[in-house]
Amino acid sequence: MSEPASHFQRFRIDVAYDGRRFDGWQSQPEGNTIQDHLQASATKICPGVATVQGSGRTDSGVSAAGQVAHFDVPGDWRMGPVEWQKALNANLPAAIRILNCEAVPADFHARFSAEGKCYVYRIETGDVLPPLLAGLAWHRRGFDPDGRLEEVARLFEGTHDFRSFSANRNDGKDESRDTIRVISSVTVDREEADSIKIGFCGNGFLYKMVRFLVGSAVYCIEGKFPPPEIIALLQGADRDRKAPFCAPADGLSLERVLYPPEFFPKP
Amino acid sequence: MSEPASHFQRFRIDVAYDGRRFDGWQSQPEGNTIQDHLQASATKICPGVATVQGSGRTDSGVSAAGQVAHFDVPGDWRMGPVEWQKALNANLPAAIRILNCEAVPADFHARFSAEGKCYVYRIETGDVLPPLLAGLAWHRRGFDPDGRLEEVARLFEGTHDFRSFSANRNDGKDESRDTIRVISSVTVDREEADSIKIGFCGNGFLYKMVRFLVGSAVYCIEGKFPPPEIIALLQGADRDRKAPFCAPADGLSLERVLYPPEFFPKP
């Protein structure tokens, strides 16, 4: 007698996408979201596959270099992770790619196991936004922070109540939600001419939080939102006041989702 | 009495575009070409503007970092090049950008004054084509020329009859056309991991010529098109035989158009 098959096998997928082509991550009736395309491809390959679960939503226009999701396949469905990666990519639009696929234990969960995330926000400062970057960067002609971006970034790092730096999702959960987050690092990369890439890593991010932080940093450097006001809002001085500006979705990309090392031991 | 205005002022524009979004350069009845968008924008700004004339066509799917065109404006229309650049960009889709605009003498012609062009062709060799490069590169998983690309490139350089490395345009001009061209340089850039960028500069390129040369180089390295056969075709051994493979439009970008220095003296 052969060993009984387990009821299902869970797979983790690492997903990159061009956010310009889709209506965000979250499944919608119209169906042109990342989750919808992943679900349709997985179901086409294996009709019994369970819902594709992401680490979190990304908004319309937001791209990803390292989104993570998982899905469950009936235990008697014999397909390994390399086959799944190839089959999914063969069925997905070219603007969504599975970068990696691996079999994971059933207690791994793309959303609930996540310990943190890293985002990058791109600002382009040249006279003309290059056409290939249209929709992938916030165009702020002539913006020159001249070292002050690093100073503002220091204000964001650490543990704060980021309620004032987030938008309501209008899903009824906002009043009671926990809005304390830890930002472990904010980095500024100016290696490419006319490009500013601001990296955020933290244990979690509220809805539109990175975009509010970027908007606040730019307004601060432009003199419209002085550091003491930023500090006051980060200290929860006025829970009903919002930061004055939310940067556009265009420049945002989800770079990495962080999980406990026990799930993915280094070889 | 004031000096009489000249009948028209000619402007040169340097244009970049994301070829994925348009049906090529050349005007079409449907209207979603680069030339159509430029013409519509220029005409909206100045109804009397004459036809926007490019240095040459680019095919559907081909991008440009430095296409050049000119257009003529009635002599009494008082708008300088900087205003033209801003006004055109304000009216164009973000995937087409005017990088530069300057007033030029009436004997400058974007097409007939051109002395040469430079193209870049991009091949991506990684397991998965990153979504942001979908449509911008030819994906050849695992292709590793290992130095041989430079050797094949040497065969293309110089003066040859490139008839076998071009497609017919079906415009009735093919039988009598001059198919001799000079390729001044072919360069191979492997600075980015998993990327191969092949640069071609020459006095002119036939229809689909760069794509036939790239396809021939890849076939040569894969053993399907030996160097003696390439050399024989370049020497005009069989004018009716075509090179065996034309690389896809995706990887091609027009980088520069070269003009005599008398038109654009260095400051």
Short mmCIF file of C-alpha atoms in Angstrom, two decimals:
data_model
loop_
_atom_site.label_atom_id
_atom_site.label_comp_id
_atom_site.label_asym_id
_atom_site.label_seq_id
_atom_site.Cartn_x
_atom_site.Cartn_y
_atom_site.Cartn_z
CA MET A 1 0.00 0.00 0.00
CA SER A 2 1.27 3.42 -0.88
CA GLU A 3 1.40 6.24 1.62
CA PRO A 4 -1.80 8.32 1.54
CA ALA A 5 -1.33 11.60 -0.33
CA SER A 6 -1.77 14.76 1.73
CA HIS A 7 -4.94 16.65 0.95
CA PHE A 8 -3.18 19.49 -0.79
CA GLN A 9 0.18 20.95 -1.70
CA ARG A 10 0.81 24.67 -1.15
CA PHE A 11 3.07 26.61 -3.54
CA ARG A 12 4.69 30.00 -3.04
CA ILE A 13 5.13 32.15 -6.12
CA ASP A 14 7.25 35.29 -6.48
CA VAL A 15 5.56 37.60 -8.96
CA ALA A 16 6.69 40.69 -10.89
CA TYR A 17 4.31 42.89 -12.84
CA ASP A 18 4.00 46.09 -14.82
CA GLY A 19 1.31 47.91 -12.86
CA ARG A 20 0.43 50.16 -15.82
CA ARG A 21 -1.38 47.34 -17.58
CA PHE A 22 -3.72 46.23 -14.78
CA ASP A 23 -6.34 47.48 -12.35
CA GLY A 24 -4.32 46.65 -9.25
CA TRP A 25 -3.86 43.34 -7.41
CA GLN A 26 -7.26 42.67 -5.89
CA SER A 27 -9.77 40.57 -7.84
CA GLN A 28 -12.61 42.55 -9.45
CA PRO A 29 -15.71 41.67 -11.44
CA GLU A 30 -14.14 43.17 -14.59
CA GLY A 31 -11.23 40.81 -14.17
CA ASN A 32 -8.17 42.79 -15.33
CA THR A 33 -6.28 42.56 -12.04
CA ILE A 34 -3.09 40.67 -11.22
CA GLN A 35 -4.97 38.30 -8.91
CA ASP A 36 -7.60 37.62 -11.59
CA HIS A 37 -4.94 36.79 -14.20
CA LEU A 38 -3.05 34.52 -11.78
CA GLN A 39 -6.27 32.79 -10.74
CA ALA A 40 -7.37 32.28 -14.35
CA SER A 41 -3.99 30.83 -15.35
CA ALA A 42 -3.75 28.52 -12.34
CA THR A 43 -7.32 27.31 -12.83
CA LYS A 44 -6.71 26.68 -16.52
CA ILE A 45 -3.73 24.49 -15.61
CA CYS A 46 -5.45 22.72 -12.70
CA PRO A 47 -9.22 23.23 -12.40
CA GLY A 48 -9.21 22.29 -8.72
CA VAL A 49 -6.73 24.92 -7.60
CA ALA A 50 -7.73 27.08 -4.60
CA THR A 51 -7.75 30.90 -4.48
CA VAL A 52 -4.45 32.61 -5.17
CA GLN A 53 -3.68 34.53 -1.96
CA GLY A 54 -1.29 37.51 -2.14
CA SER A 55 0.85 39.05 0.61
CA GLY A 56 -1.34 42.13 0.28
CA ARG A 57 -2.97 44.35 -2.30
CA THR A 58 -1.18 46.75 -4.57
CA ASP A 59 -3.19 49.63 -6.00
CA SER A 60 -3.94 50.29 -9.64
CA GLY A 61 -0.78 51.60 -11.28
CA VAL A 62 1.59 50.13 -8.68
CA SER A 63 4.19 47.69 -10.04
CA ALA A 64 6.02 44.85 -8.33
CA ALA A 65 9.44 43.28 -8.63
CA GLY A 66 8.81 40.85 -5.78
CA GLN A 67 5.16 40.35 -4.80
CA VAL A 68 4.56 36.97 -3.12
CA ALA A 69 1.44 34.80 -3.23
CA HIS A 70 0.48 31.21 -2.49
CA PHE A 71 -2.07 28.75 -3.85
CA ASP A 72 -3.14 25.21 -2.97
CA VAL A 73 -3.33 22.29 -5.36
CA PRO A 74 -5.15 18.97 -4.72
CA GLY A 75 -2.74 16.43 -3.25
CA ASP A 76 -3.10 14.02 -6.16
CA TRP A 77 -2.13 16.65 -8.73
CA ARG A 78 1.43 15.75 -9.71
CA MET A 79 3.16 18.92 -10.83
CA GLY A 80 6.37 20.25 -9.32
CA PRO A 81 7.25 23.93 -8.75
CA VAL A 82 9.36 24.27 -11.91
CA GLU A 83 6.50 22.92 -14.02
CA TRP A 84 4.09 25.27 -12.28
CA GLN A 85 6.33 28.27 -12.97
CA LYS A 86 6.59 27.41 -16.66
CA ALA A 87 2.91 26.61 -17.06
CA LEU A 88 1.78 29.80 -15.30
CA ASN A 89 4.14 31.97 -17.35
CA ALA A 90 2.93 30.31 -20.54
CA ASN A 91 -0.66 31.31 -19.67
CA LEU A 92 -0.09 34.78 -18.21
CA PRO A 93 0.22 38.11 -20.05
CA ALA A 94 3.90 39.05 -20.58
CA ALA A 95 3.44 41.97 -18.18
CA ILE A 96 3.02 39.47 -15.30
CA ARG A 97 5.84 36.99 -14.68
CA ILE A 98 6.40 34.26 -12.13
CA LEU A 99 10.03 34.72 -11.11
CA ASN A 100 10.16 31.74 -8.80
CA CYS A 101 7.93 28.95 -7.51
CA GLU A 102 8.51 26.58 -4.63
CA ALA A 103 6.59 24.00 -2.63
CA VAL A 104 6.00 25.27 0.90
CA PRO A 105 4.57 23.78 4.12
CA ALA A 106 0.84 24.19 4.69
CA ASP A 107 1.45 26.62 7.57
CA PHE A 108 3.15 29.14 5.29
CA HIS A 109 0.72 31.92 4.37
CA ALA A 110 1.66 34.67 1.91
CA ARG A 111 -0.19 37.28 3.94
CA PHE A 112 -0.17 36.11 7.55
CA SER A 113 3.40 34.80 7.58
CA ALA A 114 4.81 38.04 6.17
CA GLU A 115 7.08 39.87 8.63
CA GLY A 116 7.71 42.89 6.51
CA LYS A 117 7.87 44.48 3.09
CA CYS A 118 10.17 46.68 1.08
CA TYR A 119 8.95 49.24 -1.44
CA VAL A 120 10.80 51.55 -3.83
CA TYR A 121 9.37 54.87 -4.96
CA ARG A 122 10.87 56.47 -8.08
CA ILE A 123 10.95 60.22 -8.78
CA GLU A 124 12.29 61.54 -12.11
CA THR A 125 13.62 65.09 -12.11
CA GLY A 126 14.73 65.74 -15.71
CA ASP A 127 13.07 68.27 -18.02
CA VAL A 128 11.28 65.54 -19.94
CA LEU A 129 10.08 62.19 -18.54
CA PRO A 130 11.50 59.47 -20.85
CA PRO A 131 8.61 57.66 -22.58
CA LEU A 132 9.65 54.25 -21.24
CA LEU A 133 9.23 55.61 -17.70
CA ALA A 134 5.77 57.07 -18.31
CA GLY A 135 3.60 55.58 -15.55
CA LEU A 136 6.62 54.21 -13.69
CA ALA A 137 7.82 57.37 -11.97
CA TRP A 138 6.55 60.60 -10.47
CA HIS A 139 7.80 63.42 -12.69
CA ARG A 140 8.97 66.40 -10.59
CA ARG A 141 10.87 68.58 -13.06
CA GLY A 142 13.94 70.15 -11.46
CA PHE A 143 13.28 68.74 -7.98
CA ASP A 144 16.64 68.81 -6.21
CA PRO A 145 16.55 67.70 -2.56
CA ASP A 146 20.31 68.27 -2.24
CA GLY A 147 20.80 65.91 0.71
CA ARG A 148 17.67 66.95 2.61
CA LEU A 149 15.76 63.81 1.57
CA GLU A 150 18.02 61.75 3.83
CA GLU A 151 17.24 64.13 6.71
CA VAL A 152 13.48 63.80 6.24
CA ALA A 153 13.88 60.02 5.88
CA ARG A 154 15.36 59.92 9.40
CA LEU A 155 12.05 61.29 10.74
CA PHE A 156 10.11 58.34 9.30
CA GLU A 157 12.37 55.58 10.60
CA GLY A 158 11.36 53.83 13.81
CA THR A 159 8.04 53.02 15.47
CA HIS A 160 5.24 55.51 14.85
CA ASP A 161 1.50 55.78 14.59
CA PHE A 162 1.19 56.32 10.84
CA ARG A 163 -2.56 56.93 10.92
CA SER A 164 -2.12 60.46 9.52
CA PHE A 165 -0.03 59.04 6.68
CA SER A 166 -2.64 56.67 5.31
CA ALA A 167 -5.97 56.69 3.51
CA ASN A 168 -9.17 54.96 4.57
CA ARG A 169 -10.11 51.91 2.58
CA ASN A 170 -13.78 52.49 3.29
CA ASP A 171 -14.17 48.87 4.27
CA GLY A 172 -15.60 49.63 7.73
CA LYS A 173 -12.48 48.40 9.53
CA ASP A 174 -10.78 51.74 9.84
CA GLU A 175 -11.89 52.99 13.23
CA SER A 176 -10.56 50.07 15.19
CA ARG A 177 -7.46 49.31 13.20
CA ASP A 178 -3.95 49.28 14.58
CA THR A 179 -1.99 52.02 12.84
CA ILE A 180 1.36 51.57 14.59
CA ARG A 181 4.11 50.40 12.25
CA VAL A 182 7.88 50.06 12.40
CA ILE A 183 9.91 51.44 9.51
CA SER A 184 13.30 49.78 9.74
CA SER A 185 15.01 51.77 6.99
CA VAL A 186 14.50 54.53 4.46
CA THR A 187 17.25 54.74 1.83
CA VAL A 188 17.87 57.23 -0.97
CA ASP A 189 19.50 56.04 -4.19
CA ARG A 190 20.68 58.74 -6.62
CA GLU A 191 22.95 56.56 -8.75
CA GLU A 192 21.15 57.28 -12.01
CA ALA A 193 21.13 60.87 -13.29
CA ASP A 194 17.74 62.59 -12.93
CA SER A 195 16.42 59.64 -10.87
CA ILE A 196 15.70 59.47 -7.15
CA LYS A 197 14.76 56.07 -5.76
CA ILE A 198 13.51 56.04 -2.18
CA GLY A 199 13.47 52.61 -0.54
CA PHE A 200 11.23 51.82 2.44
CA CYS A 201 11.49 48.63 4.52
CA GLY A 202 9.23 47.97 7.46
CA ASN A 203 7.08 45.46 9.29
CA GLY A 204 4.00 46.59 7.41
CA PHE A 205 2.50 49.52 5.56
CA LEU A 206 -0.94 51.07 5.82
CA TYR A 207 -3.07 51.83 2.78
CA LYS A 208 -1.23 54.44 0.63
CA MET A 209 1.30 54.97 3.43
CA VAL A 210 4.44 54.96 1.24
CA ARG A 211 2.81 57.46 -1.10
CA PHE A 212 1.87 59.75 1.83
CA LEU A 213 5.44 59.52 3.16
CA VAL A 214 6.92 60.39 -0.25
CA GLY A 215 4.45 63.25 -0.72
CA SER A 216 5.28 64.52 2.77
CA ALA A 217 9.03 64.34 2.13
CA VAL A 218 8.72 66.30 -1.12
CA TYR A 219 6.40 68.90 0.46
CA CYS A 220 8.82 69.18 3.40
CA ILE A 221 11.78 69.89 1.11
CA GLU A 222 9.68 72.40 -0.83
CA GLY A 223 8.92 74.21 2.46
CA LYS A 224 5.21 73.36 2.54
CA PHE A 225 5.28 70.86 5.42
CA PRO A 226 7.94 71.70 8.03
CA PRO A 227 9.69 68.92 10.01
CA PRO A 228 8.02 69.88 13.34
CA GLU A 229 4.60 69.30 11.76
CA ILE A 230 5.72 65.92 10.39
CA ILE A 231 7.06 64.95 13.81
CA ALA A 232 3.84 66.06 15.52
CA LEU A 233 1.72 63.92 13.18
CA LEU A 234 4.05 60.92 13.65
CA GLN A 235 3.61 61.35 17.42
CA GLY A 236 -0.15 61.16 17.00
CA ALA A 237 -0.76 64.81 17.86
CA ASP A 238 -3.89 64.96 15.77
CA ARG A 239 -5.28 61.60 14.76
CA ASP A 240 -7.85 63.10 12.45
CA ARG A 241 -5.42 65.22 10.47
CA LYS A 242 -3.98 63.76 7.30
CA ALA A 243 -0.60 64.52 5.80
CA PRO A 244 -1.18 67.11 3.08
CA PHE A 245 -0.17 65.18 -0.02
CA CYS A 246 -0.24 61.64 -1.40
CA ALA A 247 2.28 61.01 -4.20
CA PRO A 248 0.87 59.34 -7.35
CA ALA A 249 0.78 55.54 -7.67
CA ASP A 250 3.01 55.68 -10.77
CA GLY A 251 6.34 55.71 -8.93
CA LEU A 252 5.62 52.85 -6.51
CA SER A 253 6.91 49.29 -6.74
CA LEU A 254 6.71 46.44 -4.22
CA GLU A 255 10.26 45.11 -4.15
CA ARG A 256 10.25 42.33 -1.55
CA VAL A 257 8.10 40.57 1.02
CA LEU A 258 9.99 39.33 4.08
CA TYR A 259 9.24 35.99 5.77
CA PRO A 260 10.71 34.22 8.81
CA PRO A 261 13.87 32.29 7.89
CA GLU A 262 12.42 28.98 9.11
CA PHE A 263 10.20 28.87 6.03
CA PHE A 264 13.05 29.52 3.63
CA PRO A 265 16.32 28.34 5.11
CA LYS A 266 19.43 29.52 3.29
CA PRO A 267 21.01 26.62 1.40
CA MET B 1 9.47 99.46 -42.30
CA SER B 2 10.16 96.14 -40.69
CA GLU B 3 12.02 93.39 -42.45
CA PRO B 4 9.65 91.06 -44.33
CA ALA B 5 9.10 87.78 -42.48
CA SER B 6 10.33 84.67 -44.25
CA HIS B 7 7.55 82.46 -45.57
CA PHE B 8 8.11 79.74 -42.98
CA GLN B 9 10.28 78.62 -40.11
CA ARG B 10 11.51 75.02 -39.98
CA PHE B 11 11.97 73.26 -36.62
CA ARG B 12 13.89 70.09 -35.87
CA ILE B 13 12.53 67.87 -33.10
CA ASP B 14 14.28 64.98 -31.35
CA VAL B 15 11.66 62.42 -30.41
CA ALA B 16 11.65 59.41 -28.06
CA TYR B 17 8.83 56.88 -27.97
CA ASP B 18 7.69 53.60 -26.50
CA GLY B 19 7.04 51.56 -29.63
CA ARG B 20 4.75 49.13 -27.81
CA ARG B 21 1.96 51.65 -27.69
CA PHE B 22 1.80 52.61 -31.38
CA ASP B 23 1.43 51.17 -34.87
CA GLY B 24 4.86 52.35 -36.02
CA TRP B 25 6.00 55.73 -37.30
CA GLN B 26 4.27 56.09 -40.65
CA SER B 27 0.88 57.84 -40.81
CA GLN B 28 -2.10 55.50 -41.27
CA PRO B 29 -5.82 55.95 -41.71
CA GLU B 30 -6.46 54.53 -38.21
CA GLY B 31 -4.20 57.20 -36.79
CA ASN B 32 -2.37 55.52 -33.90
CA THR B 33 1.13 56.07 -35.27
CA ILE B 34 3.90 58.33 -33.97
CA GLN B 35 3.66 60.56 -37.04
CA ASP B 36 -0.12 60.86 -36.63
CA HIS B 37 0.19 61.88 -32.98
CA LEU B 38 2.92 64.42 -33.76
CA GLN B 39 0.92 65.85 -36.65
CA ALA B 40 -2.26 66.09 -34.58
CA SER B 41 -0.44 67.85 -31.73
CA ALA B 42 1.39 70.28 -34.01
CA THR B 43 -1.80 71.09 -35.93
CA LYS B 44 -3.72 71.65 -32.71
CA ILE B 45 -1.09 74.19 -31.62
CA CYS B 46 -0.76 75.85 -35.04
CA PRO B 47 -3.44 74.93 -37.62
CA GLY B 48 -1.21 76.01 -40.53
CA VAL B 49 1.70 73.72 -39.72
CA ALA B 50 3.04 71.57 -42.59
CA THR B 51 3.53 67.78 -42.54
CA VAL B 52 5.81 66.41 -39.85
CA GLN B 53 8.61 64.70 -41.76
CA GLY B 54 10.68 62.00 -40.02
CA SER B 55 14.22 60.80 -40.74
CA GLY B 56 12.65 57.50 -41.74
CA ARG B 57 10.02 55.02 -40.67
CA THR B 58 10.23 52.74 -37.70
CA ASP B 59 8.08 49.61 -37.73
CA SER B 60 5.29 48.75 -35.36
CA GLY B 61 6.83 47.73 -32.04
CA VAL B 62 10.13 49.55 -32.63
CA SER B 63 11.02 52.20 -30.02
CA ALA B 64 13.20 55.28 -30.33
CA ALA B 65 15.47 57.20 -28.00
CA GLY B 66 16.52 59.67 -30.72
CA GLN B 67 14.28 59.79 -33.77
CA VAL B 68 14.50 63.14 -35.61
CA ALA B 69 11.79 64.96 -37.56
CA HIS B 70 11.12 68.44 -38.90
CA PHE B 71 8.06 70.55 -39.53
CA ASP B 72 7.39 73.98 -41.03
CA VAL B 73 5.43 76.78 -39.43
CA PRO B 74 4.07 79.90 -41.21
CA GLY B 75 6.59 82.74 -40.94
CA ASP B 76 4.21 85.00 -39.03
CA TRP B 77 3.62 82.39 -36.30
CA ARG B 78 5.64 83.67 -33.34
CA MET B 79 6.62 80.65 -31.25
CA GLY B 80 10.18 79.74 -30.33
CA PRO B 81 11.62 76.20 -30.06
CA VAL B 82 11.29 75.99 -26.27
CA GLU B 83 7.61 76.93 -26.47
CA TRP B 84 7.11 74.39 -29.26
CA GLN B 85 8.72 71.64 -27.20
CA LYS B 86 6.51 72.38 -24.19
CA ALA B 87 3.33 72.75 -26.22
CA LEU B 88 3.92 69.53 -28.18
CA ASN B 89 4.67 67.53 -25.01
CA ALA B 90 1.55 68.94 -23.36
CA ASN B 91 -0.55 67.59 -26.24
CA LEU B 92 1.18 64.25 -26.89
CA PRO B 93 0.63 60.90 -25.15
CA ALA B 94 3.23 60.38 -22.37
CA ALA B 95 4.68 57.50 -24.41
CA ILE B 96 5.92 60.05 -27.01
CA ARG B 97 8.21 62.83 -25.80
CA ILE B 98 9.95 65.72 -27.56
CA LEU B 99 13.44 65.68 -26.04
CA ASN B 100 14.66 68.75 -27.88
CA CYS B 101 13.45 71.31 -30.40
CA GLU B 102 15.46 73.85 -32.37
CA ALA B 103 14.96 76.26 -35.23
CA VAL B 104 16.86 75.07 -38.31
CA PRO B 105 17.62 76.51 -41.76
CA ALA B 106 15.15 75.70 -44.53
CA ASP B 107 17.70 73.47 -46.28
CA PHE B 108 17.83 71.08 -43.34
CA HIS B 109 15.70 68.01 -44.04
CA ALA B 110 15.18 65.30 -41.41
CA ARG B 111 15.30 62.57 -44.05
CA PHE B 112 17.45 63.86 -46.89
CA SER B 113 20.09 65.57 -44.73
CA ALA B 114 20.65 62.44 -42.61
CA GLU B 115 24.14 60.98 -43.03
CA GLY B 116 23.61 57.95 -40.88
CA LYS B 117 21.77 56.26 -38.06
CA CYS B 118 22.52 54.26 -34.95
CA TYR B 119 20.26 51.48 -33.65
CA VAL B 120 20.44 49.32 -30.56
CA TYR B 121 19.00 45.81 -30.44
CA ARG B 122 18.36 44.27 -27.01
CA ILE B 123 18.38 40.53 -26.25
CA GLU B 124 17.47 39.23 -22.79
CA THR B 125 18.88 35.86 -21.80
CA GLY B 126 17.52 35.20 -18.28
CA ASP B 127 15.07 32.41 -17.45
CA VAL B 128 12.19 34.89 -17.20
CA LEU B 129 11.79 38.12 -19.16
CA PRO B 130 11.12 40.89 -16.58
CA PRO B 131 7.62 42.31 -17.13
CA LEU B 132 8.89 45.86 -17.65
CA LEU B 133 10.96 44.59 -20.60
CA ALA B 134 8.06 42.74 -22.25
CA GLY B 135 7.94 44.10 -25.80
CA LEU B 136 11.31 45.85 -25.41
CA ALA B 137 13.65 42.90 -25.87
CA TRP B 138 13.97 39.61 -27.71
CA HIS B 139 13.84 36.86 -25.10
CA ARG B 140 16.39 34.09 -25.85
CA ARG B 141 16.52 32.08 -22.65
CA GLY B 142 20.06 30.91 -21.90
CA PHE B 143 21.59 32.36 -25.07
CA ASP B 144 25.30 32.72 -24.32
CA PRO B 145 27.39 33.94 -27.25
CA ASP B 146 30.55 33.80 -25.13
CA GLY B 147 32.54 36.30 -27.18
CA ARG B 148 31.42 35.01 -30.56
CA LEU B 149 28.99 37.87 -31.12
CA GLU B 150 31.91 40.25 -31.51
CA GLU B 151 33.39 37.91 -34.16
CA VAL B 152 30.17 37.80 -36.17
CA ALA B 153 29.83 41.57 -35.79
CA ARG B 154 33.17 41.97 -37.60
CA LEU B 155 31.63 40.31 -40.67
CA PHE B 156 28.90 42.96 -40.89
CA GLU B 157 31.16 46.01 -40.58
CA GLY B 158 32.23 47.76 -43.77
CA THR B 159 30.64 48.25 -47.19
CA HIS B 160 28.37 45.44 -48.37
CA ASP B 161 25.36 44.74 -50.52
CA PHE B 162 22.81 44.05 -47.78
CA ARG B 163 20.03 43.02 -50.18
CA SER B 164 19.87 39.52 -48.66
CA PHE B 165 19.53 41.06 -45.21
CA SER B 166 16.41 43.08 -45.88
CA ALA B 167 12.73 42.64 -46.60
CA ASN B 168 10.76 44.06 -49.51
CA ARG B 169 8.47 46.92 -48.65
CA ASN B 170 6.14 45.98 -51.49
CA ASP B 171 6.08 49.59 -52.61
CA GLY B 172 7.23 48.83 -56.17
CA LYS B 173 10.63 50.44 -55.66
CA ASP B 174 12.48 47.31 -54.70
CA GLU B 175 13.87 46.07 -58.00
CA SER B 176 15.82 49.17 -58.80
CA ARG B 177 16.89 50.17 -55.32
CA ASP B 178 20.45 50.60 -54.21
CA THR B 179 21.15 48.03 -51.51
CA ILE B 180 24.79 48.93 -50.79
CA ARG B 181 25.30 50.30 -47.28
CA VAL B 182 28.25 51.07 -45.04
CA ILE B 183 28.13 49.82 -41.45
CA SER B 184 30.71 51.85 -39.58
CA SER B 185 30.49 49.95 -36.30
CA VAL B 186 28.82 47.05 -34.53
CA THR B 187 29.31 47.05 -30.77
CA VAL B 188 28.30 44.54 -28.09
CA ASP B 189 27.40 45.79 -24.61
CA ARG B 190 27.04 43.15 -21.88
CA GLU B 191 27.23 45.48 -18.88
CA GLU B 192 23.88 44.44 -17.43
CA ALA B 193 23.44 40.84 -16.32
CA ASP B 194 21.25 38.76 -18.67
CA SER B 195 21.21 41.63 -21.22
CA ILE B 196 22.97 41.85 -24.56
CA LYS B 197 22.75 45.18 -26.38
CA ILE B 198 24.04 45.20 -29.94
CA GLY B 199 24.68 48.67 -31.37
CA PHE B 200 24.73 49.33 -35.14
CA CYS B 201 25.91 52.60 -36.71
CA GLY B 202 25.95 53.10 -40.45
CA ASN B 203 25.18 55.42 -43.32
CA GLY B 204 21.75 53.90 -43.74
CA PHE B 205 19.75 50.76 -43.14
CA LEU B 206 17.42 48.85 -45.46
CA TYR B 207 13.96 47.74 -44.37
CA LYS B 208 14.30 45.28 -41.45
CA MET B 209 18.08 45.14 -42.01
CA VAL B 210 19.10 45.40 -38.35
CA ARG B 211 16.64 42.66 -37.43
CA PHE B 212 18.01 40.40 -40.22
CA LEU B 213 21.57 41.05 -39.02
CA VAL B 214 20.66 40.23 -35.40
CA GLY B 215 18.77 37.10 -36.47
CA SER B 216 21.75 36.06 -38.62
CA ALA B 217 24.21 36.62 -35.76
CA VAL B 218 22.14 34.52 -33.36
CA TYR B 219 21.64 31.75 -35.94
CA CYS B 220 25.37 31.84 -36.69
CA ILE B 221 26.29 31.38 -33.01
CA GLU B 222 23.73 28.58 -32.74
CA GLY B 223 25.41 26.82 -35.67
CA LYS B 224 22.51 27.24 -38.11
CA PHE B 225 24.11 29.86 -40.40
CA PRO B 226 27.88 29.40 -40.74
CA PRO B 227 30.18 32.43 -41.26
CA PRO B 228 31.10 31.42 -44.86
CA GLU B 229 27.40 31.57 -45.80
CA ILE B 230 27.05 34.99 -44.19
CA ILE B 231 30.13 36.24 -46.03
CA ALA B 232 28.85 34.84 -49.33
CA LEU B 233 25.51 36.65 -48.94
CA LEU B 234 27.29 39.89 -47.96
CA GLN B 235 29.36 39.57 -51.14
CA GLY B 236 26.20 39.32 -53.20
CA ALA B 237 26.66 35.65 -54.10
CA ASP B 238 22.94 35.09 -54.45
CA ARG B 239 20.87 38.24 -54.70
CA ASP B 240 17.59 36.37 -54.45
CA ARG B 241 18.44 34.47 -51.30
CA LYS B 242 17.39 35.95 -47.98
CA ALA B 243 19.13 35.53 -44.64
CA PRO B 244 17.26 32.77 -42.79
CA PHE B 245 15.88 34.70 -39.84
CA CYS B 246 14.58 38.16 -38.96
CA ALA B 247 14.66 38.96 -35.23
CA PRO B 248 11.41 40.36 -33.74
CA ALA B 249 10.75 44.10 -33.71
CA ASP B 250 10.52 44.12 -29.88
CA GLY B 251 14.24 44.50 -29.22
CA LEU B 252 14.90 47.34 -31.67
CA SER B 253 15.37 51.02 -30.82
CA LEU B 254 16.47 53.93 -33.03
CA GLU B 255 19.11 55.64 -30.89
CA ARG B 256 20.45 58.51 -33.04
CA VAL B 257 20.23 60.11 -36.45
CA LEU B 258 23.46 61.65 -37.68
CA TYR B 259 23.59 64.95 -39.61
CA PRO B 260 26.43 67.00 -41.13
CA PRO B 261 28.06 69.21 -38.51
CA GLU B 262 27.36 72.40 -40.51
CA PHE B 263 23.71 72.15 -39.50
CA PHE B 264 24.47 71.74 -35.81
CA PRO B 265 27.79 73.38 -34.98
CA LYS B 266 29.14 72.50 -31.56
CA PRO B 267 28.82 75.49 -29.24
#
